[in-house]
Short mmCIF file of C-alpha atoms in Angstrom, two decimals:
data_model
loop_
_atom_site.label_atom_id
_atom_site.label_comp_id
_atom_site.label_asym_id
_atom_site.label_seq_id
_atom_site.Cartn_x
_atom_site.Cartn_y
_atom_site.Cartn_z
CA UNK M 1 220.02 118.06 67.45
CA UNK M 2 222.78 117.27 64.99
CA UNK M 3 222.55 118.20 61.48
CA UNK M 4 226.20 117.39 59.76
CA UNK M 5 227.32 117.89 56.65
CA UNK M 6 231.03 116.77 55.64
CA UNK M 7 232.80 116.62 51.83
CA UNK M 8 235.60 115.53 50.44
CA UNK M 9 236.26 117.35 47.36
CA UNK M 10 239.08 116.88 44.31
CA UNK M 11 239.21 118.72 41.49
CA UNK M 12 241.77 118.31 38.77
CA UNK M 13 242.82 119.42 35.45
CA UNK M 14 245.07 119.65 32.71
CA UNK M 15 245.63 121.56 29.78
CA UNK M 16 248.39 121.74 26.94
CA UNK M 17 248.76 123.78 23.62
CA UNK M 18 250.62 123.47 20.93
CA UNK M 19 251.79 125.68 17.94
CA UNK M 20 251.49 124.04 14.46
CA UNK M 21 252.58 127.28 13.09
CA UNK M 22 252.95 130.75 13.70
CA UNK M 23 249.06 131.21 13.23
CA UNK M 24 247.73 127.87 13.55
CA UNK M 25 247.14 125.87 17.15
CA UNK M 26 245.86 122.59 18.67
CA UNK M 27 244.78 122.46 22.11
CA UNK M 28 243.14 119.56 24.58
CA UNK M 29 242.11 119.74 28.30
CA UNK M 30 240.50 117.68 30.88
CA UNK M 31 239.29 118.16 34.46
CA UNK M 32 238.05 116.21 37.48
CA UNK M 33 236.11 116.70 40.08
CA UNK M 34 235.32 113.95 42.52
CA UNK M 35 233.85 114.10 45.85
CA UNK M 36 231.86 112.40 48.78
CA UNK M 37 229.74 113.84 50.81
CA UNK M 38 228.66 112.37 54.36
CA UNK M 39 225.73 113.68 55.85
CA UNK M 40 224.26 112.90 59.26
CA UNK M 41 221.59 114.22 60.75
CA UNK M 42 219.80 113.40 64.46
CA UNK M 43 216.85 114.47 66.40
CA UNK M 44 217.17 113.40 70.03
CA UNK M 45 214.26 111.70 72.32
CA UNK M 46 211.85 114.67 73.99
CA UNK M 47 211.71 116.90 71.49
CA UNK M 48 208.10 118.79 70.76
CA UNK M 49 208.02 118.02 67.18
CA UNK M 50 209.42 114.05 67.22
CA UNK M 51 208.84 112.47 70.77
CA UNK M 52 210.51 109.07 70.08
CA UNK M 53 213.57 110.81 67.80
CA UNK M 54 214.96 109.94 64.53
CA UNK M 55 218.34 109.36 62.84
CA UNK M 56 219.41 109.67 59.29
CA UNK M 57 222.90 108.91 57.45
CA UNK M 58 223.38 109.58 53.83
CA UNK M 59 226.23 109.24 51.47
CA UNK M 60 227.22 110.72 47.96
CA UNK M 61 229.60 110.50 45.42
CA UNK M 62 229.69 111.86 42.46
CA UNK M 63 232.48 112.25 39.56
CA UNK M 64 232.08 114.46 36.85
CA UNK M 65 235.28 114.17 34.07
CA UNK M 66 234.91 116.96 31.09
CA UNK M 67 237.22 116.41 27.95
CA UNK M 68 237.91 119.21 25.44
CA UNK M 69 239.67 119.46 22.14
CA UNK M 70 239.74 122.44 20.29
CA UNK M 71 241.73 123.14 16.55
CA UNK M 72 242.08 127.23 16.24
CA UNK M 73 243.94 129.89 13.78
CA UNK M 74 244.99 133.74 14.22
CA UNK M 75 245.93 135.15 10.66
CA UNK M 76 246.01 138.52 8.90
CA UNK M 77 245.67 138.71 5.33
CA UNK M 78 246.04 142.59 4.51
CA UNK M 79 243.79 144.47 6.35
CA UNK M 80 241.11 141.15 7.02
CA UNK M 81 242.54 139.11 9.94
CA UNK M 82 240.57 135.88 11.02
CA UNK M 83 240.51 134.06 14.04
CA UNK M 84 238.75 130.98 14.19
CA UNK M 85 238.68 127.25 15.89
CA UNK M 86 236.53 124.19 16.07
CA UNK M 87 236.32 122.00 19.16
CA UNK M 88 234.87 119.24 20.86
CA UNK M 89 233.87 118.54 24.27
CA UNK M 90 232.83 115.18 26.89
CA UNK M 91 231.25 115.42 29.62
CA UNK M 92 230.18 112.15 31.51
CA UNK M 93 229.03 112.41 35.55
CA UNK M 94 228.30 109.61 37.55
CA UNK M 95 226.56 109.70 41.42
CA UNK M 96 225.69 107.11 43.80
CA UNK M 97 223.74 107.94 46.73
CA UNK M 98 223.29 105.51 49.92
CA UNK M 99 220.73 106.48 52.86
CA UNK M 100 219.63 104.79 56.02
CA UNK M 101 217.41 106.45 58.13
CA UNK M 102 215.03 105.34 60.97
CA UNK M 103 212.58 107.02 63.65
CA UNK M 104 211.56 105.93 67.34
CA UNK M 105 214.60 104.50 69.50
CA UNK M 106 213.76 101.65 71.09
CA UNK M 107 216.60 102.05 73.81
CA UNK M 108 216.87 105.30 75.40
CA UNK M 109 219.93 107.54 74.22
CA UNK M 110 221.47 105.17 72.35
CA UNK M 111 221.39 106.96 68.82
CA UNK M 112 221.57 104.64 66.05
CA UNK M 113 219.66 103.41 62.67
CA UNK M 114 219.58 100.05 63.73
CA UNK M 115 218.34 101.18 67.40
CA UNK M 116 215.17 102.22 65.57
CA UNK M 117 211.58 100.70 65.31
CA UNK M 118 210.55 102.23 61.64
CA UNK M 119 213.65 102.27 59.31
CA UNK M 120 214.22 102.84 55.78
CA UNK M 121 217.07 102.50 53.26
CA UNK M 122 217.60 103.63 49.62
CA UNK M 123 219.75 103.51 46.93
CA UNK M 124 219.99 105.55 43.80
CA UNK M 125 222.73 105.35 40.63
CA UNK M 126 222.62 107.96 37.59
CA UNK M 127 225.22 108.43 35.17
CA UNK M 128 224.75 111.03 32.02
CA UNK M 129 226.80 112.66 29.78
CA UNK M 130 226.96 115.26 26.75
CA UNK M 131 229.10 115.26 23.89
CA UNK M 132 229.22 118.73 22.02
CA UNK M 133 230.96 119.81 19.02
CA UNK M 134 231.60 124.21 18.79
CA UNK M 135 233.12 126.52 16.50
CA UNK M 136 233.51 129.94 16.14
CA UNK M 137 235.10 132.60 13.36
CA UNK M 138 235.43 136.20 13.77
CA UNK M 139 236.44 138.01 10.36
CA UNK M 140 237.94 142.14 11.11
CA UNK M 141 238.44 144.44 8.55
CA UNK M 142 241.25 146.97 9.65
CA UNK M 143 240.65 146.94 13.15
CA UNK M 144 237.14 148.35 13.05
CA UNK M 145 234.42 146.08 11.39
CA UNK M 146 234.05 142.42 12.93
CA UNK M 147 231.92 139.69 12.11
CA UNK M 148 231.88 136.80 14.52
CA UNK M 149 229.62 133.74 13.91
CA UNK M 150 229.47 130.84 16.10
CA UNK M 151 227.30 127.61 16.21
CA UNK M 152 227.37 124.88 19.55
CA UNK M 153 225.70 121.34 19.19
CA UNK M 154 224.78 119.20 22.29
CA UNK M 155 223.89 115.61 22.16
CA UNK M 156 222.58 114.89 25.78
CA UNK M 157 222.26 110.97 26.94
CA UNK M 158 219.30 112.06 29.50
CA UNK M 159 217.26 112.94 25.97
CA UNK M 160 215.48 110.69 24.09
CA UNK M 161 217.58 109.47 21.27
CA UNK M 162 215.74 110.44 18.78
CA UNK M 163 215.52 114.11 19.91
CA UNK M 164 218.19 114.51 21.95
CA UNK M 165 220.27 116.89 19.50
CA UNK M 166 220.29 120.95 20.40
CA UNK M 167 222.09 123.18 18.07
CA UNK M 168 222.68 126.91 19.25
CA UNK M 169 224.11 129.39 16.60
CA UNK M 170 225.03 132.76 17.09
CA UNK M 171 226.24 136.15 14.65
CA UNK M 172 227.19 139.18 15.95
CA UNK M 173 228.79 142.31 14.15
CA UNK M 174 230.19 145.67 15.46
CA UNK M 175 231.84 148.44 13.83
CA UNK M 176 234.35 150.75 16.05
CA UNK M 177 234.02 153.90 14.26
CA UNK M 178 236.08 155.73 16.43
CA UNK M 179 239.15 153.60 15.09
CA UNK M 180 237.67 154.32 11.52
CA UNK M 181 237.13 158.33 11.87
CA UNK M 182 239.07 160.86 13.39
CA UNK M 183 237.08 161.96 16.49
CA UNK M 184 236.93 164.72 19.19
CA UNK M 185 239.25 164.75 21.86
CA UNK M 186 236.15 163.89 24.29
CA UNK M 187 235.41 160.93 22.67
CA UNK M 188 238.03 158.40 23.24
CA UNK M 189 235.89 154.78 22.02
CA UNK M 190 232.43 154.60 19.96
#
């Protein structure tokens, strides 16, 4: 009884940054990762569960390439500092899939597809992708008191067109007061 499972895998990326100013930044990125995957599976003549045997082969590949942009700032004005950015991302994957796969060998032993009397064969292509647009802005006050807001749309190709928009915003606050108050000695962060 074989049962086989064997992948070739690369993954890639690349990243670079630059500094517009002191405070201000533009960044891009993009990443790869490719593979193939060759499985192979075989259950000899005799066994209890399938007398005459059976042999299947099945191939994958798949590619998935992300892209990502993103425009950010760092600056202090006084005692308010902000750090924000906006970005983009692209994500497009592709996979092919090839089986063959057949049950009773006709000749003894000799373990093959086409050695088979009841075969089958398929074929199956997808390719999808999501483009995305993100921000995010966090406002502090002295060290102590943040506000962050962030928002995330997703246009997915697998949707249908006319729906296929999702838009995920987020705020959040917090307020250190041990940074604002003098505390105890016992309490070192609240």
């Amino acid at each position: 009884i074989t049962n086989e499972n064997i992948r070739d895998r690369f993954i890639t990326s690349a990243d670079i940054r630059y500094n517009i100013t002191d405070w201000l930044y533009a960044a891009a990125r993009i990443g790869m990762d490719w593979y193939t995957r060759n499985s192979n599976s075989l259950v000899p003549q005799g066994t209890g569960y399938q007398r005459g045997g059976a042999k299947s082969e099945t191939t994958n590949f798949v590619r998935e390439i992300n892209q990502e942009w993103t425009l950010g700032a760092d600056k202090e004005f006084g005692k308010i500092r902000v750090n924000a950015f906006v970005g983009g991302n692209k994500m497009v994957r592709e996979a092919e899939n090839i089986n063959a796969s057949g049950s009773n060998f006709n000749v003894p032993f000799f373990t093959s597809v086409n050695n088979t009397s009841s075969q089958s064969f398929g074929y199956g292509y997808s390719k999808s992708g999501i483009n995305s647009l993100f921000g995010s802005a966090e406002i502090s006050y002295a060290g102590y008191l943040y506000i962050t807001a962030t928002g995330r749309n997703d246009w997915f190709s697998v949707l249908n067109p006319a729906n296929n928009s999702k838009f995920y915003p987020s705020v959040g606050g917090s307020f250190v007061f041990s940074d604002a108050f003098t505390m105890p000695e016992w309490l070192s962060f609240g």
